[in-house]
Short mmCIF file of C-alpha atoms and ligand atoms in Angstrom, two decimals:
data_model
loop_
_atom_site.label_atom_id
_atom_site.label_comp_id
_atom_site.label_asym_id
_atom_site.label_seq_id
_atom_site.Cartn_x
_atom_site.Cartn_y
_atom_site.Cartn_z
CA MET A 10 -91.11 28.36 -9.62
CA SER A 11 -88.07 30.95 -9.03
CA ILE A 12 -84.31 31.03 -10.34
CA ALA A 13 -81.80 29.64 -8.25
CA THR A 14 -79.28 32.07 -6.56
CA LYS A 15 -75.51 31.48 -6.11
CA SER A 16 -74.08 31.02 -2.74
CA PRO A 17 -71.00 33.02 -1.94
CA GLU A 18 -68.90 30.19 -2.15
CA ASP A 19 -70.16 29.48 -5.62
CA ILE A 20 -69.83 33.21 -6.30
CA VAL A 21 -65.98 32.94 -5.64
CA LYS A 22 -65.58 30.13 -7.86
CA MET A 23 -67.62 32.32 -10.51
CA ARG A 24 -65.23 34.91 -10.42
CA VAL A 25 -62.21 32.69 -11.04
CA ALA A 26 -64.27 30.88 -14.23
CA GLY A 27 -65.05 34.36 -15.41
CA ARG A 28 -61.74 35.80 -14.98
CA LEU A 29 -60.07 32.69 -16.55
CA ALA A 30 -62.61 32.78 -19.70
CA SER A 31 -61.77 36.54 -20.02
CA GLU A 32 -57.95 35.39 -20.17
CA VAL A 33 -58.00 33.31 -22.91
CA LEU A 34 -59.48 36.27 -25.13
CA ASP A 35 -56.46 38.23 -23.49
CA PHE A 36 -54.24 35.44 -24.88
CA ILE A 37 -55.55 34.80 -28.47
CA GLY A 38 -56.16 38.45 -29.14
CA PRO A 39 -52.79 38.92 -30.89
CA HIS A 40 -52.87 35.86 -32.73
CA ILE A 41 -55.98 37.45 -34.54
CA LYS A 42 -54.43 38.21 -37.80
CA ALA A 43 -55.02 37.80 -41.48
CA GLY A 44 -53.71 34.50 -42.85
CA MET A 45 -54.78 32.39 -39.40
CA ALA A 46 -57.25 29.73 -40.26
CA THR A 47 -59.95 29.98 -37.32
CA ASP A 48 -58.77 26.23 -36.35
CA GLU A 49 -55.58 27.43 -35.59
CA ILE A 50 -57.34 29.94 -33.27
CA ASP A 51 -59.32 26.82 -31.83
CA ARG A 52 -56.04 24.74 -31.47
CA LEU A 53 -54.28 27.39 -29.45
CA CYS A 54 -57.02 28.27 -27.20
CA HIS A 55 -57.68 24.78 -26.65
CA ASP A 56 -54.28 23.94 -25.43
CA TYR A 57 -54.02 27.47 -23.44
CA MET A 58 -57.17 26.18 -21.17
CA VAL A 59 -56.09 22.76 -20.98
CA ASN A 60 -52.49 23.20 -20.41
CA VAL A 61 -52.06 26.24 -19.11
CA GLN A 62 -54.97 27.28 -17.13
CA GLN A 63 -56.15 23.41 -16.25
CA THR A 64 -59.92 24.61 -17.52
CA VAL A 65 -62.04 22.15 -19.59
CA PRO A 66 -63.47 23.81 -22.57
CA ALA A 67 -67.28 23.55 -22.24
CA PRO A 68 -68.09 23.47 -26.11
CA LEU A 69 -66.05 20.55 -26.94
CA ASN A 70 -68.83 18.06 -27.48
CA TYR A 71 -71.06 19.83 -26.01
CA ALA A 72 -74.73 18.46 -27.19
CA PRO A 73 -77.70 19.72 -25.88
CA PRO A 74 -81.18 17.71 -27.10
CA GLY A 75 -81.71 18.12 -30.63
CA TYR A 76 -77.97 19.00 -31.51
CA SER A 77 -74.93 16.97 -32.50
CA PRO A 78 -71.95 17.38 -30.07
CA TYR A 79 -69.87 20.65 -30.74
CA PRO A 80 -66.85 19.26 -32.25
CA LYS A 81 -63.99 22.25 -31.37
CA SER A 82 -63.30 24.00 -28.03
CA ILE A 83 -64.47 27.55 -28.92
CA CYS A 84 -67.08 29.27 -31.38
CA THR A 85 -65.31 31.77 -34.09
CA SER A 86 -68.13 33.61 -36.12
CA VAL A 87 -66.89 35.71 -38.93
CA ASN A 88 -68.56 38.69 -40.97
CA HIS A 89 -72.51 37.35 -41.47
CA VAL A 90 -71.91 34.25 -39.27
CA VAL A 91 -74.05 34.89 -36.00
CA CYS A 92 -73.40 32.90 -33.60
CA HIS A 93 -71.74 29.09 -33.28
CA GLY A 94 -69.54 29.16 -36.07
CA VAL A 95 -67.26 26.30 -35.95
CA PRO A 96 -63.44 26.99 -36.82
CA GLY A 97 -61.87 25.23 -39.59
CA GLU A 98 -59.46 26.00 -42.52
CA ARG A 99 -60.87 29.05 -43.71
CA LYS A 100 -58.12 31.48 -43.01
CA LEU A 101 -59.20 35.23 -41.88
CA LYS A 102 -58.47 38.15 -44.33
CA THR A 103 -57.97 41.93 -43.86
CA GLY A 104 -61.45 43.55 -43.48
CA ASP A 105 -63.03 40.44 -41.65
CA ILE A 106 -64.47 41.09 -38.17
CA VAL A 107 -64.77 37.60 -36.05
CA ASN A 108 -66.21 37.13 -32.76
CA ILE A 109 -64.59 35.00 -30.64
CA ASP A 110 -66.69 33.12 -27.91
CA ILE A 111 -64.78 31.22 -24.57
CA THR A 112 -66.51 28.73 -22.26
CA VAL A 113 -64.39 27.43 -19.49
CA ILE A 114 -65.07 25.40 -16.75
CA LYS A 115 -63.10 25.94 -13.76
CA ASP A 116 -63.57 23.92 -10.18
CA GLY A 117 -67.35 22.60 -11.54
CA PHE A 118 -67.99 26.62 -12.74
CA HIS A 119 -68.57 27.90 -16.23
CA GLY A 120 -67.51 31.04 -17.19
CA ASP A 121 -68.86 32.39 -20.71
CA THR A 122 -67.67 35.64 -22.67
CA SER A 123 -67.35 36.68 -26.26
CA ARG A 124 -65.86 39.83 -27.89
CA MET A 125 -65.34 41.09 -31.58
CA PHE A 126 -61.95 41.27 -32.98
CA TYR A 127 -60.79 43.47 -36.16
CA VAL A 128 -58.28 41.35 -38.52
CA GLY A 129 -56.81 44.67 -39.92
CA PRO A 130 -58.39 47.61 -40.66
CA PRO A 131 -62.44 47.23 -40.44
CA SER A 132 -65.03 48.94 -43.17
CA VAL A 133 -66.73 52.27 -41.62
CA GLN A 134 -69.98 49.73 -41.41
CA ALA A 135 -68.22 47.09 -39.58
CA ARG A 136 -66.62 49.23 -36.74
CA ARG A 137 -69.66 50.82 -35.90
CA LEU A 138 -71.60 47.65 -35.94
CA CYS A 139 -68.98 46.24 -33.37
CA GLU A 140 -69.06 49.44 -31.38
CA MET A 141 -72.82 49.63 -31.08
CA THR A 142 -73.13 45.65 -30.25
CA TYR A 143 -70.71 46.49 -27.51
CA GLU A 144 -73.09 49.54 -26.07
CA CYS A 145 -76.35 47.04 -26.64
CA MET A 146 -74.76 44.74 -24.15
CA TRP A 147 -73.77 47.18 -21.62
CA HIS A 148 -77.42 48.89 -22.23
CA GLY A 149 -78.58 45.45 -21.25
CA ILE A 150 -75.70 45.40 -18.79
CA ALA A 151 -76.82 48.65 -16.96
CA MET A 152 -80.33 47.70 -16.19
CA VAL A 153 -79.26 44.87 -13.86
CA LYS A 154 -80.09 45.48 -10.07
CA PRO A 155 -82.57 43.41 -7.57
CA GLY A 156 -86.22 43.93 -8.40
CA ALA A 157 -85.63 45.11 -12.17
CA ARG A 158 -87.16 42.69 -14.73
CA LEU A 159 -85.07 40.65 -17.73
CA GLY A 160 -87.19 42.46 -20.03
CA ASP A 161 -86.18 45.90 -18.86
CA VAL A 162 -82.93 44.28 -19.67
CA GLY A 163 -83.96 42.94 -23.60
CA HIS A 164 -85.82 46.57 -24.17
CA ALA A 165 -82.39 48.42 -23.10
CA ILE A 166 -81.20 46.20 -25.70
CA GLN A 167 -83.30 46.17 -28.78
CA THR A 168 -84.21 50.16 -28.11
CA TYR A 169 -80.66 50.97 -28.90
CA ALA A 170 -80.22 48.72 -31.63
CA GLU A 171 -83.77 49.34 -33.87
CA SER A 172 -83.07 53.37 -33.26
CA ASN A 173 -79.06 52.75 -34.72
CA GLY A 174 -80.89 51.10 -37.86
CA PHE A 175 -79.61 47.60 -36.43
CA SER A 176 -81.86 44.28 -35.72
CA VAL A 177 -81.89 42.01 -32.67
CA VAL A 178 -81.75 38.21 -33.56
CA ARG A 179 -84.73 36.08 -32.08
CA GLU A 180 -83.13 32.78 -31.69
CA PHE A 181 -80.70 32.99 -29.29
CA CYS A 182 -80.51 34.59 -26.15
CA GLY A 183 -78.50 34.99 -22.95
CA HIS A 184 -78.54 32.23 -20.30
CA GLY A 185 -78.23 31.89 -16.35
CA ILE A 186 -74.93 29.73 -15.77
CA GLY A 187 -73.44 28.03 -12.87
CA ARG A 188 -72.85 24.57 -12.81
CA LYS A 189 -74.42 24.00 -15.62
CA PHE A 190 -73.52 25.94 -18.98
CA HIS A 191 -76.83 27.02 -20.03
CA GLU A 192 -79.94 26.95 -17.05
CA GLU A 193 -82.83 29.07 -16.42
CA PRO A 194 -83.46 32.10 -17.18
CA GLN A 195 -83.64 32.84 -20.59
CA VAL A 196 -82.31 36.30 -21.17
CA LEU A 197 -84.14 37.97 -24.14
CA HIS A 198 -82.30 40.81 -26.12
CA TYR A 199 -85.42 42.14 -26.94
CA GLY A 200 -88.80 42.87 -24.49
CA ARG A 201 -91.05 44.97 -22.73
CA PRO A 202 -90.18 46.91 -19.36
CA GLY A 203 -91.44 45.29 -16.42
CA THR A 204 -92.18 41.95 -17.73
CA GLY A 205 -90.28 38.87 -17.40
CA TRP A 206 -88.46 37.40 -14.69
CA VAL A 207 -87.50 39.55 -11.48
CA LEU A 208 -83.95 40.01 -10.83
CA GLU A 209 -82.85 38.87 -7.24
CA ALA A 210 -79.06 39.24 -5.68
CA GLY A 211 -77.41 36.16 -6.62
CA MET A 212 -78.29 35.03 -9.96
CA THR A 213 -75.78 34.86 -12.31
CA PHE A 214 -76.64 34.70 -16.08
CA THR A 215 -75.14 36.07 -19.37
CA ILE A 216 -75.92 39.12 -21.54
CA GLU A 217 -75.05 38.48 -25.18
CA PRO A 218 -76.77 40.30 -27.90
CA MET A 219 -76.28 39.38 -31.25
CA ILE A 220 -76.97 42.18 -33.92
CA ASN A 221 -77.57 42.48 -37.51
CA ALA A 222 -76.56 45.34 -40.01
CA GLY A 223 -79.27 44.10 -41.72
CA ARG A 224 -82.49 42.15 -41.72
CA ALA A 225 -82.94 39.89 -38.00
CA ASP A 226 -83.52 36.44 -39.75
CA ILE A 227 -81.27 33.50 -39.42
CA ARG A 228 -80.68 30.17 -40.85
CA ALA A 229 -78.42 27.46 -39.45
CA LEU A 230 -75.89 26.08 -41.67
CA ALA A 231 -75.65 21.83 -43.17
CA ASP A 232 -73.34 21.61 -39.98
CA GLY A 233 -76.01 21.99 -37.33
CA TRP A 234 -74.27 24.45 -35.65
CA THR A 235 -72.97 27.62 -37.71
CA ILE A 236 -75.59 30.40 -37.41
CA VAL A 237 -75.72 33.09 -40.58
CA THR A 238 -78.08 36.05 -41.49
CA LYS A 239 -80.57 35.22 -44.08
CA ASP A 240 -79.66 38.23 -46.06
CA HIS A 241 -75.85 38.00 -45.40
CA SER A 242 -75.61 41.22 -43.70
CA LEU A 243 -73.00 41.42 -41.50
CA SER A 244 -73.20 40.20 -37.85
CA ALA A 245 -71.87 41.12 -34.37
CA GLN A 246 -72.05 39.82 -30.65
CA TRP A 247 -70.10 40.58 -27.33
CA GLU A 248 -70.87 38.36 -24.26
CA HIS A 249 -70.32 39.18 -20.23
CA THR A 250 -71.33 36.67 -17.71
CA VAL A 251 -72.83 39.23 -14.70
CA LEU A 252 -73.76 38.33 -11.13
CA VAL A 253 -76.78 40.40 -9.65
CA THR A 254 -75.46 42.38 -6.69
CA ASP A 255 -77.35 43.82 -3.69
CA ARG A 256 -77.01 47.39 -5.45
CA GLY A 257 -76.43 46.32 -8.88
CA TYR A 258 -74.31 43.92 -10.89
CA GLU A 259 -70.91 42.67 -10.93
CA ILE A 260 -69.39 41.34 -14.34
CA MET A 261 -67.98 38.22 -13.74
CA THR A 262 -65.76 37.82 -17.09
CA VAL A 263 -63.29 40.56 -16.37
CA SER A 264 -59.25 40.15 -17.04
CA ALA A 265 -56.63 42.51 -17.79
CA GLY A 266 -57.95 43.17 -21.05
CA THR A 267 -61.47 43.19 -20.99
CA PRO A 268 -62.45 46.55 -22.66
CA ALA A 269 -63.76 49.37 -20.67
CA PRO A 270 -67.50 50.09 -20.34
CA PRO A 271 -68.55 53.24 -22.47
CA ALA A 272 -69.08 56.54 -20.20
CA PHE A 273 -72.47 55.93 -19.87
CA ALA A 274 -72.35 52.73 -17.65
CA ALA A 275 -68.97 54.27 -16.08
CA LEU A 276 -70.93 55.09 -12.80
CA PRO A 277 -70.84 52.83 -9.42
CA HIS A 278 -72.58 50.17 -9.80
CA ALA A 279 -71.79 47.41 -7.41
N1 MF3 B 26 -70.98 30.10 -25.69
C1 MF3 B 26 -72.10 29.84 -26.45
C2 MF3 B 26 -73.07 30.84 -25.38
O1 MF3 B 26 -72.29 32.06 -25.33
C3 MF3 B 26 -73.15 28.65 -26.70
C4 MF3 B 26 -71.65 27.82 -27.43
S1 MF3 B 26 -72.37 26.18 -27.88
C5 MF3 B 26 -71.16 25.46 -28.31
O2 MF3 B 26 -74.09 30.10 -25.02
F1 MF3 B 26 -71.69 24.28 -28.50
F2 MF3 B 26 -71.50 26.18 -29.81
F3 MF3 B 26 -70.02 25.89 -28.21
CO1 CO B 27 -73.69 32.41 -23.16
CO1 CO B 28 -70.46 32.32 -24.92
#
C-alpha cells in the first residue's frame, strides 16, 4: 500500500483551491467582531464562496460514515470548542477566540485551511494559546520533505505543545486531501520520530493541530458535530494544506492575508 501522489496538473488545481480557501478567511476577517452571530459569519462566507468565487463549500451536507449531514458551509469553533463548531445564533463577545475553518472545492479539488481570530483584545492566556498553536502547526510543517515520516511531523507538534504546558487532541487529525475532502494518510499531531508513512514528493495533506490549554480530553455535543474540551479549557487550531516538494514543502493555502511563518520556519524550504 502506498499514498497516491498528485500529478503536475492536479497540483495546479490544488494551488487554486488552496488560495481560494485562504481568500475566504481574508474576506471574513474584518467581519469578526463582538455582536456578530456565528451563523451570520457562515452566511457571509457561503455567499462569498458561491457567488463571488464560484466555489463549492465542502462542509455543507458533508456526511462521513456515522455522521448526519453537516448543516452549514463553514466551521466556527469558539473558546472551548475544539473543532467542527456548527454556526448558530450565539453572538461573539469581546475576549472570545474563534477558529474559522474553510474548505472549498474548485475544479474538483479541495483546499482546506483555518485560522484563529480574536474578538477584541484576548486574555494573556488566550493569546499565548493561539500563538503557540500557530507555532505547533509550523513545527509540523517544517518537518515535511521527501523521506521524512509522518511520525516526525506529529512528534514535532507534540513536543512543542507539551513543553509549553498544553495538550494535543488525539481524536482528530490532519488528512490527505485532493479530489476527496478526507483521504489517506491520517496526519496525527503526536507520535514518535521515524514511524509512520514515508513522505514522497507530490503528496498533499493538511496539518491542523488542535491544542488545549487544559487536559486533552474532549466530548461531542448532542448535535453530533461540535467537539468541546471536557474540562472546558480553551482550545485553538490552525490549518494549512501542504504539498511535499522535491526539497521540502509548499503551502497550498496561501493568499494575501496569510500570516507570515514564524522565524524558525522562514528559511528556504521548497
Ligand atoms: N475542515 C475540517 C477539517 O479540517 C472538516 C470539517 S468537516 C465538517 O478537516 F463537516 F464539519 F465541515
Ligand atoms: Co482538514
Ligand atoms: Co479544515
